[in-house]
Amino acid sequence: MTPRLIAEPAFRLPDELRHRGEPSAWAKMTRPGQPMHSFLEAAFFDAERNLWLCDVPYGRVFRITPGGEWTMVHRIDGEPHAMRIAPDGRHIAVDYRHGVIELRDESGFTVLETGAESCGFLGLSDMCYGPDGRLWFTDSGRTSLSDQRGRVWCRMPDSKLRLVLDCVPYSNGICLSPDGAWVYVAATRANQVWRLSSHLPAMGQPMVGVFLQLSGGLGPDGLATNTRGWLAVAQAQAGRAYVFDALGDPVAEIRLPEGLWTTSVAFGPGEPSRLFIVDAQTGTVFTAAIPD
């Protein structure tokens, strides 16, 4: 039987960093009629073991030290859904409103990509770097099962942009297997995780298949892999995360003690059996140790 675990709080957004004014346009679109203190997404750890998070509706990027100290590193007029540190050290983000951007300082940014010449972005969702330096990112817009145009893009190290897929019902979380051979994509509105080879054909779209069929909540959001090849899935609006092995067999189900807006997951640095789970409803990062 798959172990069912209860996560514990690790970090909580401080009161002084919680937005108390009028919700942003993105907040009103996403949660109409509801106040929104933040919407934390896209957890990842840097080389110094700091945890980074994006606050989509208010254009903020936070860094959390291992000791739990929160710092707002960037605040822009935008909607950053994810940020990663590029191989050359730059802070690159995918922004729902602006596209692929470079965060330069506390409030400045440079737009790097807004889409292909005949295909502008719908609204970007998530991103990851492959071991070869390629940037993979998703472009969901407001797509769903009734409008299956969600996209996956790949930006090469020489900055060439390639449209990989354009048929996903809300392309969302994205990550690569630890050896870089496979790309996992959350097809949120189909409640599936898709998988494709990172070795793309010379022309046209690659073959892609359903790796996981899930149920409940809204569907998978953020994804993450560890050195063992495990795949963690944040199940949106379900207050839980799942972990599967490289064959797709279940390893663990982890439930949150509070909050349903499960947005992203990250394995602990140097701790492949420890998972961190972000809940946007409460502004909390939870953690659980997964039995070997």
JSON list of C-alpha atoms in Angstrom, two decimals, residues 78-159:
[
{"chain": "A", "resi": 78, "resn": "GLY", "atom": "CA", "xyz": [4.21, 41.88, -13.92]},
{"chain": "A", "resi": 79, "resn": "GLU", "atom": "CA", "xyz": [2.98, 38.39, -13.09]},
{"chain": "A", "resi": 80, "resn": "PRO", "atom": "CA", "xyz": [6.04, 36.11, -12.72]},
{"chain": "A", "resi": 81, "resn": "HIS", "atom": "CA", "xyz": [4.88, 32.50, -12.54]},
{"chain": "A", "resi": 82, "resn": "ALA", "atom": "CA", "xyz": [8.35, 31.00, -12.16]},
{"chain": "A", "resi": 83, "resn": "MET", "atom": "CA", "xyz": [11.98, 32.05, -11.90]},
{"chain": "A", "resi": 84, "resn": "ARG", "atom": "CA", "xyz": [15.19, 30.07, -12.21]},
{"chain": "A", "resi": 85, "resn": "ILE", "atom": "CA", "xyz": [18.88, 30.92, -11.99]},
{"chain": "A", "resi": 86, "resn": "ALA", "atom": "CA", "xyz": [20.32, 30.40, -15.47]},
{"chain": "A", "resi": 87, "resn": "PRO", "atom": "CA", "xyz": [23.63, 28.56, -15.98]},
{"chain": "A", "resi": 88, "resn": "ASP", "atom": "CA", "xyz": [25.31, 31.97, -16.37]},
{"chain": "A", "resi": 89, "resn": "GLY", "atom": "CA", "xyz": [23.84, 33.23, -13.08]},
{"chain": "A", "resi": 90, "resn": "ARG", "atom": "CA", "xyz": [21.10, 35.48, -14.47]},
{"chain": "A", "resi": 91, "resn": "HIS", "atom": "CA", "xyz": [17.63, 35.44, -12.92]},
{"chain": "A", "resi": 92, "resn": "ILE", "atom": "CA", "xyz": [15.31, 34.37, -15.74]},
{"chain": "A", "resi": 93, "resn": "ALA", "atom": "CA", "xyz": [11.53, 34.28, -15.25]},
{"chain": "A", "resi": 94, "resn": "VAL", "atom": "CA", "xyz": [8.42, 33.37, -17.19]},
{"chain": "A", "resi": 95, "resn": "ASP", "atom": "CA", "xyz": [5.84, 36.10, -16.75]},
{"chain": "A", "resi": 96, "resn": "TYR", "atom": "CA", "xyz": [2.17, 35.65, -17.66]},
{"chain": "A", "resi": 97, "resn": "ARG", "atom": "CA", "xyz": [1.93, 39.19, -18.99]},
{"chain": "A", "resi": 98, "resn": "HIS", "atom": "CA", "xyz": [5.38, 39.92, -20.40]},
{"chain": "A", "resi": 99, "resn": "GLY", "atom": "CA", "xyz": [6.84, 36.58, -21.60]},
{"chain": "A", "resi": 100, "resn": "VAL", "atom": "CA", "xyz": [10.36, 35.35, -20.87]},
{"chain": "A", "resi": 101, "resn": "ILE", "atom": "CA", "xyz": [12.18, 38.05, -18.93]},
{"chain": "A", "resi": 102, "resn": "GLU", "atom": "CA", "xyz": [15.48, 38.69, -17.18]},
{"chain": "A", "resi": 103, "resn": "LEU", "atom": "CA", "xyz": [15.11, 40.14, -13.68]},
{"chain": "A", "resi": 104, "resn": "ARG", "atom": "CA", "xyz": [17.92, 42.69, -13.43]},
{"chain": "A", "resi": 105, "resn": "ASP", "atom": "CA", "xyz": [17.59, 44.27, -10.00]},
{"chain": "A", "resi": 106, "resn": "GLU", "atom": "CA", "xyz": [14.94, 44.89, -7.35]},
{"chain": "A", "resi": 107, "resn": "SER", "atom": "CA", "xyz": [12.36, 46.31, -9.79]},
{"chain": "A", "resi": 108, "resn": "GLY", "atom": "CA", "xyz": [13.83, 46.21, -13.30]},
{"chain": "A", "resi": 109, "resn": "PHE", "atom": "CA", "xyz": [13.54, 43.58, -15.99]},
{"chain": "A", "resi": 110, "resn": "THR", "atom": "CA", "xyz": [14.29, 43.01, -19.66]},
{"chain": "A", "resi": 111, "resn": "VAL", "atom": "CA", "xyz": [11.92, 41.16, -21.99]},
{"chain": "A", "resi": 112, "resn": "LEU", "atom": "CA", "xyz": [13.76, 38.36, -23.82]},
{"chain": "A", "resi": 113, "resn": "GLU", "atom": "CA", "xyz": [10.92, 36.56, -25.64]},
{"chain": "A", "resi": 114, "resn": "THR", "atom": "CA", "xyz": [7.30, 37.31, -26.46]},
{"chain": "A", "resi": 115, "resn": "GLY", "atom": "CA", "xyz": [6.75, 34.35, -28.78]},
{"chain": "A", "resi": 116, "resn": "ALA", "atom": "CA", "xyz": [7.55, 33.23, -32.30]},
{"chain": "A", "resi": 117, "resn": "GLU", "atom": "CA", "xyz": [7.04, 35.54, -35.27]},
{"chain": "A", "resi": 118, "resn": "SER", "atom": "CA", "xyz": [3.64, 34.05, -36.13]},
{"chain": "A", "resi": 119, "resn": "CYS", "atom": "CA", "xyz": [2.73, 32.76, -32.66]},
{"chain": "A", "resi": 120, "resn": "GLY", "atom": "CA", "xyz": [2.67, 35.06, -29.63]},
{"chain": "A", "resi": 121, "resn": "PHE", "atom": "CA", "xyz": [2.56, 33.66, -26.12]},
{"chain": "A", "resi": 122, "resn": "LEU", "atom": "CA", "xyz": [-0.83, 32.88, -24.55]},
{"chain": "A", "resi": 123, "resn": "GLY", "atom": "CA", "xyz": [0.40, 33.41, -20.99]},
{"chain": "A", "resi": 124, "resn": "LEU", "atom": "CA", "xyz": [3.41, 31.58, -19.54]},
{"chain": "A", "resi": 125, "resn": "SER", "atom": "CA", "xyz": [3.16, 29.17, -16.60]},
{"chain": "A", "resi": 126, "resn": "ASP", "atom": "CA", "xyz": [6.36, 27.34, -15.58]},
{"chain": "A", "resi": 127, "resn": "MET", "atom": "CA", "xyz": [9.95, 26.66, -16.58]},
{"chain": "A", "resi": 128, "resn": "CYS", "atom": "CA", "xyz": [13.03, 24.52, -16.03]},
{"chain": "A", "resi": 129, "resn": "TYR", "atom": "CA", "xyz": [16.58, 24.25, -17.35]},
{"chain": "A", "resi": 130, "resn": "GLY", "atom": "CA", "xyz": [17.96, 21.04, -18.80]},
{"chain": "A", "resi": 131, "resn": "PRO", "atom": "CA", "xyz": [21.52, 19.86, -18.06]},
{"chain": "A", "resi": 132, "resn": "ASP", "atom": "CA", "xyz": [22.51, 21.08, -21.55]},
{"chain": "A", "resi": 133, "resn": "GLY", "atom": "CA", "xyz": [21.37, 24.63, -20.79]},
{"chain": "A", "resi": 134, "resn": "ARG", "atom": "CA", "xyz": [18.15, 24.50, -22.79]},
{"chain": "A", "resi": 135, "resn": "LEU", "atom": "CA", "xyz": [15.22, 26.37, -21.23]},
{"chain": "A", "resi": 136, "resn": "TRP", "atom": "CA", "xyz": [11.90, 24.54, -21.34]},
{"chain": "A", "resi": 137, "resn": "PHE", "atom": "CA", "xyz": [8.74, 26.44, -20.49]},
{"chain": "A", "resi": 138, "resn": "THR", "atom": "CA", "xyz": [4.98, 26.14, -20.68]},
{"chain": "A", "resi": 139, "resn": "ASP", "atom": "CA", "xyz": [2.47, 28.53, -22.19]},
{"chain": "A", "resi": 140, "resn": "SER", "atom": "CA", "xyz": [-1.00, 27.78, -20.85]},
{"chain": "A", "resi": 141, "resn": "GLY", "atom": "CA", "xyz": [-3.01, 30.95, -21.25]},
{"chain": "A", "resi": 142, "resn": "ARG", "atom": "CA", "xyz": [-6.60, 30.04, -20.34]},
{"chain": "A", "resi": 143, "resn": "THR", "atom": "CA", "xyz": [-6.65, 26.78, -22.29]},
{"chain": "A", "resi": 144, "resn": "SER", "atom": "CA", "xyz": [-8.58, 23.70, -21.18]},
{"chain": "A", "resi": 145, "resn": "LEU", "atom": "CA", "xyz": [-10.26, 20.57, -22.56]},
{"chain": "A", "resi": 146, "resn": "SER", "atom": "CA", "xyz": [-12.51, 22.85, -24.61]},
{"chain": "A", "resi": 147, "resn": "ASP", "atom": "CA", "xyz": [-9.53, 24.75, -26.04]},
{"chain": "A", "resi": 148, "resn": "GLN", "atom": "CA", "xyz": [-6.53, 22.42, -26.25]},
{"chain": "A", "resi": 149, "resn": "ARG", "atom": "CA", "xyz": [-3.92, 24.91, -27.50]},
{"chain": "A", "resi": 150, "resn": "GLY", "atom": "CA", "xyz": [-1.60, 24.98, -24.50]},
{"chain": "A", "resi": 151, "resn": "ARG", "atom": "CA", "xyz": [2.03, 25.05, -25.57]},
{"chain": "A", "resi": 152, "resn": "VAL", "atom": "CA", "xyz": [5.47, 23.86, -24.61]},
{"chain": "A", "resi": 153, "resn": "TRP", "atom": "CA", "xyz": [8.48, 25.84, -25.82]},
{"chain": "A", "resi": 154, "resn": "CYS", "atom": "CA", "xyz": [12.22, 25.22, -25.80]},
{"chain": "A", "resi": 155, "resn": "ARG", "atom": "CA", "xyz": [14.78, 28.04, -25.88]},
{"chain": "A", "resi": 156, "resn": "MET", "atom": "CA", "xyz": [18.20, 26.86, -27.01]},
{"chain": "A", "resi": 157, "resn": "PRO", "atom": "CA", "xyz": [21.47, 28.13, -25.47]},
{"chain": "A", "resi": 158, "resn": "ASP", "atom": "CA", "xyz": [21.95, 30.20, -28.65]},
{"chain": "A", "resi": 159, "resn": "SER", "atom": "CA", "xyz": [18.54, 31.85, -27.92]}
]
